[in-house]
């Protein structure tokens, strides 16, 4: 087979790298207003999961379409998460500054609610990208999924933590993350979300195999 033919492993790898870079650049550009980070993150996960499921290209088109479709809900979710995060930050700082039982109570209370908040941050935008529901329903489902599939949640945390730690301890990785960080992290974690979501959509695997021309093993 010709090394540069469309179906060669080398060509498919180049297309994959190009899509990862494109998604990273689009995520950065669409996130620049800051308030749109939620919508751009939803679009990133939608495009990554679409590519994983069916091998479909058109990363830029899928990203833009999802960004427009989910803009309102994802933006409201993002604003809510930021406000809650600011509340937790203030609560932790006050708790550390206050001596005695009150300070300890504030720290313990904040720590208890911080765990589901972090799990929600991990799951909510992939859930928003996948399921067409009201905001409250997607928040509820994201929390339920994060607990029901807790081993996967731990794996996701480990993936994000690994990228953070490697970027701090291995400077050359910073250059890679600058070029394609969002796309790479989104793609790696999307594999786990595809695995989770298929448990709630029984016919998805068959439909994806048909769409991609694959054969069930």
PDB file of C-alpha atoms in Angstrom:
ATOM      1  CA  UNK A   1       0.000   0.000   0.000  1.00  0.00           C
ATOM      2  CA  UNK A   2       1.227   3.496  -0.873  1.00  0.00           C
ATOM      3  CA  UNK A   3       2.505   5.250   2.260  1.00  0.00           C
ATOM      4  CA  UNK A   4       0.612   8.413   1.331  1.00  0.00           C
ATOM      5  CA  UNK A   5      -2.628   6.815   0.181  1.00  0.00           C
ATOM      6  CA  UNK A   6      -5.772   7.903   1.984  1.00  0.00           C
ATOM      7  CA  UNK A   7      -6.240   4.568   3.788  1.00  0.00           C
ATOM      8  CA  UNK A   8      -2.622   4.060   4.857  1.00  0.00           C
ATOM      9  CA  UNK A   9      -1.750   4.100   8.549  1.00  0.00           C
ATOM     10  CA  UNK A  10       0.602   7.011   7.977  1.00  0.00           C
ATOM     11  CA  UNK A  11      -2.071   9.136   6.284  1.00  0.00           C
ATOM     12  CA  UNK A  12      -4.624   8.318   8.951  1.00  0.00           C
ATOM     13  CA  UNK A  13      -2.124   9.318  11.613  1.00  0.00           C
ATOM     14  CA  UNK A  14      -1.490  12.633   9.863  1.00  0.00           C
ATOM     15  CA  UNK A  15      -5.244  13.285   9.635  1.00  0.00           C
ATOM     16  CA  UNK A  16      -5.551  12.470  13.326  1.00  0.00           C
ATOM     17  CA  UNK A  17      -2.752  14.883  14.279  1.00  0.00           C
ATOM     18  CA  UNK A  18      -4.273  17.581  12.072  1.00  0.00           C
ATOM     19  CA  UNK A  19      -7.690  17.170  13.726  1.00  0.00           C
ATOM     20  CA  UNK A  20      -6.153  17.340  17.206  1.00  0.00           C
ATOM     21  CA  UNK A  21      -4.314  20.556  16.331  1.00  0.00           C
ATOM     22  CA  UNK A  22      -7.395  22.083  14.669  1.00  0.00           C
ATOM     23  CA  UNK A  23      -9.592  21.293  17.668  1.00  0.00           C
ATOM     24  CA  UNK A  24      -7.004  22.761  20.034  1.00  0.00           C
ATOM     25  CA  UNK A  25      -6.728  25.994  18.043  1.00  0.00           C
ATOM     26  CA  UNK A  26     -10.503  26.317  17.734  1.00  0.00           C
ATOM     27  CA  UNK A  27     -10.966  25.690  21.461  1.00  0.00           C
ATOM     28  CA  UNK A  28      -8.450  28.441  22.279  1.00  0.00           C
ATOM     29  CA  UNK A  29      -9.982  30.937  19.834  1.00  0.00           C
ATOM     30  CA  UNK A  30     -13.589  30.234  20.803  1.00  0.00           C
ATOM     31  CA  UNK A  31     -12.644  30.442  24.512  1.00  0.00           C
ATOM     32  CA  UNK A  32     -10.962  33.850  24.269  1.00  0.00           C
ATOM     33  CA  UNK A  33     -13.998  35.788  25.551  1.00  0.00           C
ATOM     34  CA  UNK A  34     -13.621  33.607  28.706  1.00  0.00           C
ATOM     35  CA  UNK A  35     -17.385  33.463  29.174  1.00  0.00           C
ATOM     36  CA  UNK A  36     -17.576  31.062  26.210  1.00  0.00           C
ATOM     37  CA  UNK A  37     -15.227  28.439  27.681  1.00  0.00           C
ATOM     38  CA  UNK A  38     -18.185  26.208  28.566  1.00  0.00           C
ATOM     39  CA  UNK A  39     -19.556  26.231  25.026  1.00  0.00           C
ATOM     40  CA  UNK A  40     -16.127  25.657  23.462  1.00  0.00           C
ATOM     41  CA  UNK A  41     -15.400  22.778  25.858  1.00  0.00           C
ATOM     42  CA  UNK A  42     -18.735  21.174  24.994  1.00  0.00           C
ATOM     43  CA  UNK A  43     -17.910  21.534  21.300  1.00  0.00           C
ATOM     44  CA  UNK A  44     -14.459  20.029  21.854  1.00  0.00           C
ATOM     45  CA  UNK A  45     -15.910  16.923  23.493  1.00  0.00           C
ATOM     46  CA  UNK A  46     -18.616  16.594  20.861  1.00  0.00           C
ATOM     47  CA  UNK A  47     -16.051  16.646  18.044  1.00  0.00           C
ATOM     48  CA  UNK A  48     -13.670  14.246  19.788  1.00  0.00           C
ATOM     49  CA  UNK A  49     -16.394  11.744  20.649  1.00  0.00           C
ATOM     50  CA  UNK A  50     -17.774  11.946  17.116  1.00  0.00           C
ATOM     51  CA  UNK A  51     -14.357  11.133  15.664  1.00  0.00           C
ATOM     52  CA  UNK A  52     -13.772   8.263  18.094  1.00  0.00           C
ATOM     53  CA  UNK A  53     -17.180   6.719  17.471  1.00  0.00           C
ATOM     54  CA  UNK A  54     -17.321   6.826  13.680  1.00  0.00           C
ATOM     55  CA  UNK A  55     -13.868   7.895  12.505  1.00  0.00           C
ATOM     56  CA  UNK A  56     -15.550  10.897  10.904  1.00  0.00           C
ATOM     57  CA  UNK A  57     -13.431  13.890   9.981  1.00  0.00           C
ATOM     58  CA  UNK A  58     -14.845  17.400   9.627  1.00  0.00           C
ATOM     59  CA  UNK A  59     -13.538  18.312  13.075  1.00  0.00           C
ATOM     60  CA  UNK A  60     -13.893  22.062  12.503  1.00  0.00           C
ATOM     61  CA  UNK A  61     -17.445  21.748  11.177  1.00  0.00           C
ATOM     62  CA  UNK A  62     -18.554  19.530  14.057  1.00  0.00           C
ATOM     63  CA  UNK A  63     -16.942  21.879  16.569  1.00  0.00           C
ATOM     64  CA  UNK A  64     -18.660  24.987  15.212  1.00  0.00           C
ATOM     65  CA  UNK A  65     -22.044  23.277  14.941  1.00  0.00           C
ATOM     66  CA  UNK A  66     -21.929  22.004  18.516  1.00  0.00           C
ATOM     67  CA  UNK A  67     -20.707  25.386  19.766  1.00  0.00           C
ATOM     68  CA  UNK A  68     -23.723  27.134  18.250  1.00  0.00           C
ATOM     69  CA  UNK A  69     -26.239  24.491  19.335  1.00  0.00           C
ATOM     70  CA  UNK A  70     -25.064  24.317  22.951  1.00  0.00           C
ATOM     71  CA  UNK A  71     -24.003  27.932  23.423  1.00  0.00           C
ATOM     72  CA  UNK A  72     -26.797  29.053  25.741  1.00  0.00           C
ATOM     73  CA  UNK A  73     -26.924  26.072  28.093  1.00  0.00           C
ATOM     74  CA  UNK A  74     -23.156  25.542  28.192  1.00  0.00           C
ATOM     75  CA  UNK A  75     -22.545  29.230  28.932  1.00  0.00           C
ATOM     76  CA  UNK A  76     -25.042  29.227  31.789  1.00  0.00           C
ATOM     77  CA  UNK A  77     -23.454  26.063  33.186  1.00  0.00           C
ATOM     78  CA  UNK A  78     -19.974  27.605  32.919  1.00  0.00           C
ATOM     79  CA  UNK A  79     -21.055  30.783  34.709  1.00  0.00           C
ATOM     80  CA  UNK A  80     -22.649  28.690  37.466  1.00  0.00           C
ATOM     81  CA  UNK A  81     -19.507  26.601  37.911  1.00  0.00           C
ATOM     82  CA  UNK A  82     -17.329  29.712  38.106  1.00  0.00           C
ATOM     83  CA  UNK A  83     -19.564  31.310  40.735  1.00  0.00           C
ATOM     84  CA  UNK A  84     -19.629  28.134  42.824  1.00  0.00           C
ATOM     85  CA  UNK A  85     -15.864  27.814  42.446  1.00  0.00           C
ATOM     86  CA  UNK A  86     -15.382  31.377  43.681  1.00  0.00           C
ATOM     87  CA  UNK A  87     -17.611  30.582  46.660  1.00  0.00           C
ATOM     88  CA  UNK A  88     -15.528  27.501  47.519  1.00  0.00           C
ATOM     89  CA  UNK A  89     -12.310  29.503  47.179  1.00  0.00           C
ATOM     90  CA  UNK A  90     -13.588  32.226  49.508  1.00  0.00           C
ATOM     91  CA  UNK A  91     -14.911  29.655  51.978  1.00  0.00           C
ATOM     92  CA  UNK A  92     -11.573  27.826  52.075  1.00  0.00           C
ATOM     93  CA  UNK A  93      -9.607  31.028  52.579  1.00  0.00           C
ATOM     94  CA  UNK A  94     -11.895  32.180  55.370  1.00  0.00           C
ATOM     95  CA  UNK A  95     -11.806  28.727  56.972  1.00  0.00           C
ATOM     96  CA  UNK A  96      -8.000  28.731  56.985  1.00  0.00           C
ATOM     97  CA  UNK A  97      -7.912  32.255  58.397  1.00  0.00           C
ATOM     98  CA  UNK A  98     -10.413  31.647  61.199  1.00  0.00           C
ATOM     99  CA  UNK A  99      -9.131  29.790  64.253  1.00  0.00           C
ATOM    100  CA  UNK A 100     -11.139  27.361  66.360  1.00  0.00           C
ATOM    101  CA  UNK A 101     -14.161  25.190  65.700  1.00  0.00           C
ATOM    102  CA  UNK A 102     -15.788  27.576  63.235  1.00  0.00           C
ATOM    103  CA  UNK A 103     -12.788  27.497  60.911  1.00  0.00           C
ATOM    104  CA  UNK A 104     -12.578  23.693  61.053  1.00  0.00           C
ATOM    105  CA  UNK A 105     -16.313  23.388  60.415  1.00  0.00           C
ATOM    106  CA  UNK A 106     -16.037  25.618  57.342  1.00  0.00           C
ATOM    107  CA  UNK A 107     -13.105  23.608  55.985  1.00  0.00           C
ATOM    108  CA  UNK A 108     -14.823  20.256  56.549  1.00  0.00           C
ATOM    109  CA  UNK A 109     -18.094  21.451  55.044  1.00  0.00           C
ATOM    110  CA  UNK A 110     -16.320  22.886  52.017  1.00  0.00           C
ATOM    111  CA  UNK A 111     -14.283  19.707  51.515  1.00  0.00           C
ATOM    112  CA  UNK A 112     -17.409  17.522  51.585  1.00  0.00           C
ATOM    113  CA  UNK A 113     -19.111  19.507  48.819  1.00  0.00           C
ATOM    114  CA  UNK A 114     -15.903  20.102  46.862  1.00  0.00           C
ATOM    115  CA  UNK A 115     -15.663  16.468  45.730  1.00  0.00           C
ATOM    116  CA  UNK A 116     -19.039  16.338  43.898  1.00  0.00           C
ATOM    117  CA  UNK A 117     -18.283  19.804  42.503  1.00  0.00           C
ATOM    118  CA  UNK A 118     -15.035  18.571  40.942  1.00  0.00           C
ATOM    119  CA  UNK A 119     -16.762  15.464  39.572  1.00  0.00           C
ATOM    120  CA  UNK A 120     -19.452  17.689  38.074  1.00  0.00           C
ATOM    121  CA  UNK A 121     -16.795  19.859  36.417  1.00  0.00           C
ATOM    122  CA  UNK A 122     -15.307  16.744  34.798  1.00  0.00           C
ATOM    123  CA  UNK A 123     -18.570  15.258  33.513  1.00  0.00           C
ATOM    124  CA  UNK A 124     -20.950  18.116  32.787  1.00  0.00           C
ATOM    125  CA  UNK A 125     -19.625  19.317  29.436  1.00  0.00           C
ATOM    126  CA  UNK A 126     -19.259  15.830  27.888  1.00  0.00           C
ATOM    127  CA  UNK A 127     -22.806  15.085  29.104  1.00  0.00           C
ATOM    128  CA  UNK A 128     -24.003  18.383  27.647  1.00  0.00           C
ATOM    129  CA  UNK A 129     -22.331  17.490  24.354  1.00  0.00           C
ATOM    130  CA  UNK A 130     -23.972  14.066  24.262  1.00  0.00           C
ATOM    131  CA  UNK A 131     -27.492  14.439  25.643  1.00  0.00           C
ATOM    132  CA  UNK A 132     -30.174  16.974  24.747  1.00  0.00           C
ATOM    133  CA  UNK A 133     -31.745  17.725  28.122  1.00  0.00           C
ATOM    134  CA  UNK A 134     -32.504  20.669  30.331  1.00  0.00           C
ATOM    135  CA  UNK A 135     -29.622  22.056  32.365  1.00  0.00           C
ATOM    136  CA  UNK A 136     -30.864  20.586  35.640  1.00  0.00           C
ATOM    137  CA  UNK A 137     -31.286  17.134  34.093  1.00  0.00           C
ATOM    138  CA  UNK A 138     -27.771  17.161  32.637  1.00  0.00           C
ATOM    139  CA  UNK A 139     -26.307  18.280  35.962  1.00  0.00           C
ATOM    140  CA  UNK A 140     -28.180  15.510  37.770  1.00  0.00           C
ATOM    141  CA  UNK A 141     -27.134  12.906  35.196  1.00  0.00           C
ATOM    142  CA  UNK A 142     -23.510  14.066  35.269  1.00  0.00           C
ATOM    143  CA  UNK A 143     -23.343  13.620  39.041  1.00  0.00           C
ATOM    144  CA  UNK A 144     -25.051  10.218  38.901  1.00  0.00           C
ATOM    145  CA  UNK A 145     -22.723   8.986  36.159  1.00  0.00           C
ATOM    146  CA  UNK A 146     -19.632  10.251  37.972  1.00  0.00           C
ATOM    147  CA  UNK A 147     -20.568   8.193  41.039  1.00  0.00           C
ATOM    148  CA  UNK A 148     -21.952   5.163  39.222  1.00  0.00           C
ATOM    149  CA  UNK A 149     -18.773   4.889  37.156  1.00  0.00           C
ATOM    150  CA  UNK A 150     -16.426   5.958  39.914  1.00  0.00           C
ATOM    151  CA  UNK A 151     -13.455   3.865  38.663  1.00  0.00           C
ATOM    152  CA  UNK A 152     -13.715   5.739  35.350  1.00  0.00           C
ATOM    153  CA  UNK A 153     -13.926   8.989  37.293  1.00  0.00           C
ATOM    154  CA  UNK A 154     -10.690   8.129  39.091  1.00  0.00           C
ATOM    155  CA  UNK A 155      -9.087   7.308  35.750  1.00  0.00           C
ATOM    156  CA  UNK A 156     -10.166  10.670  34.341  1.00  0.00           C
ATOM    157  CA  UNK A 157      -8.747  12.461  37.382  1.00  0.00           C
ATOM    158  CA  UNK A 158      -5.499  10.525  36.931  1.00  0.00           C
ATOM    159  CA  UNK A 159      -5.321  11.561  33.259  1.00  0.00           C
ATOM    160  CA  UNK A 160      -5.823  15.250  34.011  1.00  0.00           C
ATOM    161  CA  UNK A 161      -3.413  15.109  36.955  1.00  0.00           C
ATOM    162  CA  UNK A 162      -0.792  13.374  34.800  1.00  0.00           C
ATOM    163  CA  UNK A 163      -0.922  16.103  32.174  1.00  0.00           C
ATOM    164  CA  UNK A 164      -0.618  18.780  34.868  1.00  0.00           C
ATOM    165  CA  UNK A 165       2.251  17.099  36.703  1.00  0.00           C
ATOM    166  CA  UNK A 166       4.158  16.294  33.514  1.00  0.00           C
ATOM    167  CA  UNK A 167       3.804  19.870  32.305  1.00  0.00           C
ATOM    168  CA  UNK A 168       5.301  21.070  35.595  1.00  0.00           C
ATOM    169  CA  UNK A 169       8.115  18.523  35.802  1.00  0.00           C
ATOM    170  CA  UNK A 170       8.881  18.008  32.096  1.00  0.00           C
ATOM    171  CA  UNK A 171       9.217  21.408  30.344  1.00  0.00           C
ATOM    172  CA  UNK A 172       9.325  20.016  26.748  1.00  0.00           C
ATOM    173  CA  UNK A 173       5.724  18.883  27.237  1.00  0.00           C
ATOM    174  CA  UNK A 174       4.674  22.514  27.593  1.00  0.00           C
ATOM    175  CA  UNK A 175       5.495  23.070  23.918  1.00  0.00           C
ATOM    176  CA  UNK A 176       3.318  20.123  22.935  1.00  0.00           C
ATOM    177  CA  UNK A 177       0.433  21.379  25.069  1.00  0.00           C
ATOM    178  CA  UNK A 178       0.724  24.843  23.535  1.00  0.00           C
ATOM    179  CA  UNK A 179       0.379  23.300  20.066  1.00  0.00           C
ATOM    180  CA  UNK A 180      -2.359  20.760  20.713  1.00  0.00           C
ATOM    181  CA  UNK A 181      -3.009  20.467  24.463  1.00  0.00           C
ATOM    182  CA  UNK A 182      -6.781  20.956  24.506  1.00  0.00           C
ATOM    183  CA  UNK A 183      -7.312  18.650  21.538  1.00  0.00           C
ATOM    184  CA  UNK A 184      -5.050  15.946  22.951  1.00  0.00           C
ATOM    185  CA  UNK A 185      -6.540  15.990  26.456  1.00  0.00           C
ATOM    186  CA  UNK A 186     -10.049  16.152  25.016  1.00  0.00           C
ATOM    187  CA  UNK A 187      -9.413  13.180  22.743  1.00  0.00           C
ATOM    188  CA  UNK A 188      -7.818  10.996  25.422  1.00  0.00           C
ATOM    189  CA  UNK A 189     -10.588  11.620  27.958  1.00  0.00           C
ATOM    190  CA  UNK A 190     -13.317  11.319  25.308  1.00  0.00           C
ATOM    191  CA  UNK A 191     -12.462   7.645  24.863  1.00  0.00           C
ATOM    192  CA  UNK A 192     -13.590   7.060  28.438  1.00  0.00           C
ATOM    193  CA  UNK A 193     -16.762   9.090  28.007  1.00  0.00           C
ATOM    194  CA  UNK A 194     -17.669   7.157  24.853  1.00  0.00           C
ATOM    195  CA  UNK A 195     -17.292   3.936  26.848  1.00  0.00           C
ATOM    196  CA  UNK A 196     -19.521   5.310  29.644  1.00  0.00           C
ATOM    197  CA  UNK A 197     -22.231   6.801  27.434  1.00  0.00           C
ATOM    198  CA  UNK A 198     -22.655   3.643  25.377  1.00  0.00           C
ATOM    199  CA  UNK A 199     -24.025   1.968  28.490  1.00  0.00           C
ATOM    200  CA  UNK A 200     -26.989   4.368  28.286  1.00  0.00           C
ATOM    201  CA  UNK A 201     -27.463   4.109  24.503  1.00  0.00           C
ATOM    202  CA  UNK A 202     -27.481   0.351  23.732  1.00  0.00           C
ATOM    203  CA  UNK A 203     -27.782   0.700  19.948  1.00  0.00           C
ATOM    204  CA  UNK A 204     -25.047   3.294  19.537  1.00  0.00           C
ATOM    205  CA  UNK A 205     -22.203   0.843  18.902  1.00  0.00           C
ATOM    206  CA  UNK A 206     -24.074  -0.902  16.089  1.00  0.00           C
ATOM    207  CA  UNK A 207     -25.032   2.432  14.529  1.00  0.00           C
ATOM    208  CA  UNK A 208     -21.463   3.704  14.757  1.00  0.00           C
ATOM    209  CA  UNK A 209     -20.064   0.544  13.187  1.00  0.00           C
ATOM    210  CA  UNK A 210     -22.563   0.861  10.342  1.00  0.00           C
ATOM    211  CA  UNK A 211     -21.730   4.538   9.848  1.00  0.00           C
ATOM    212  CA  UNK A 212     -17.995   3.879   9.796  1.00  0.00           C
ATOM    213  CA  UNK A 213     -18.232   0.718   7.709  1.00  0.00           C
ATOM    214  CA  UNK A 214     -16.797  -1.346  10.551  1.00  0.00           C
ATOM    215  CA  UNK A 215     -17.618  -4.902  11.511  1.00  0.00           C
ATOM    216  CA  UNK A 216     -18.526  -5.995  14.982  1.00  0.00           C
ATOM    217  CA  UNK A 217     -15.811  -8.303  16.346  1.00  0.00           C
TER     218      UNK A 217
END
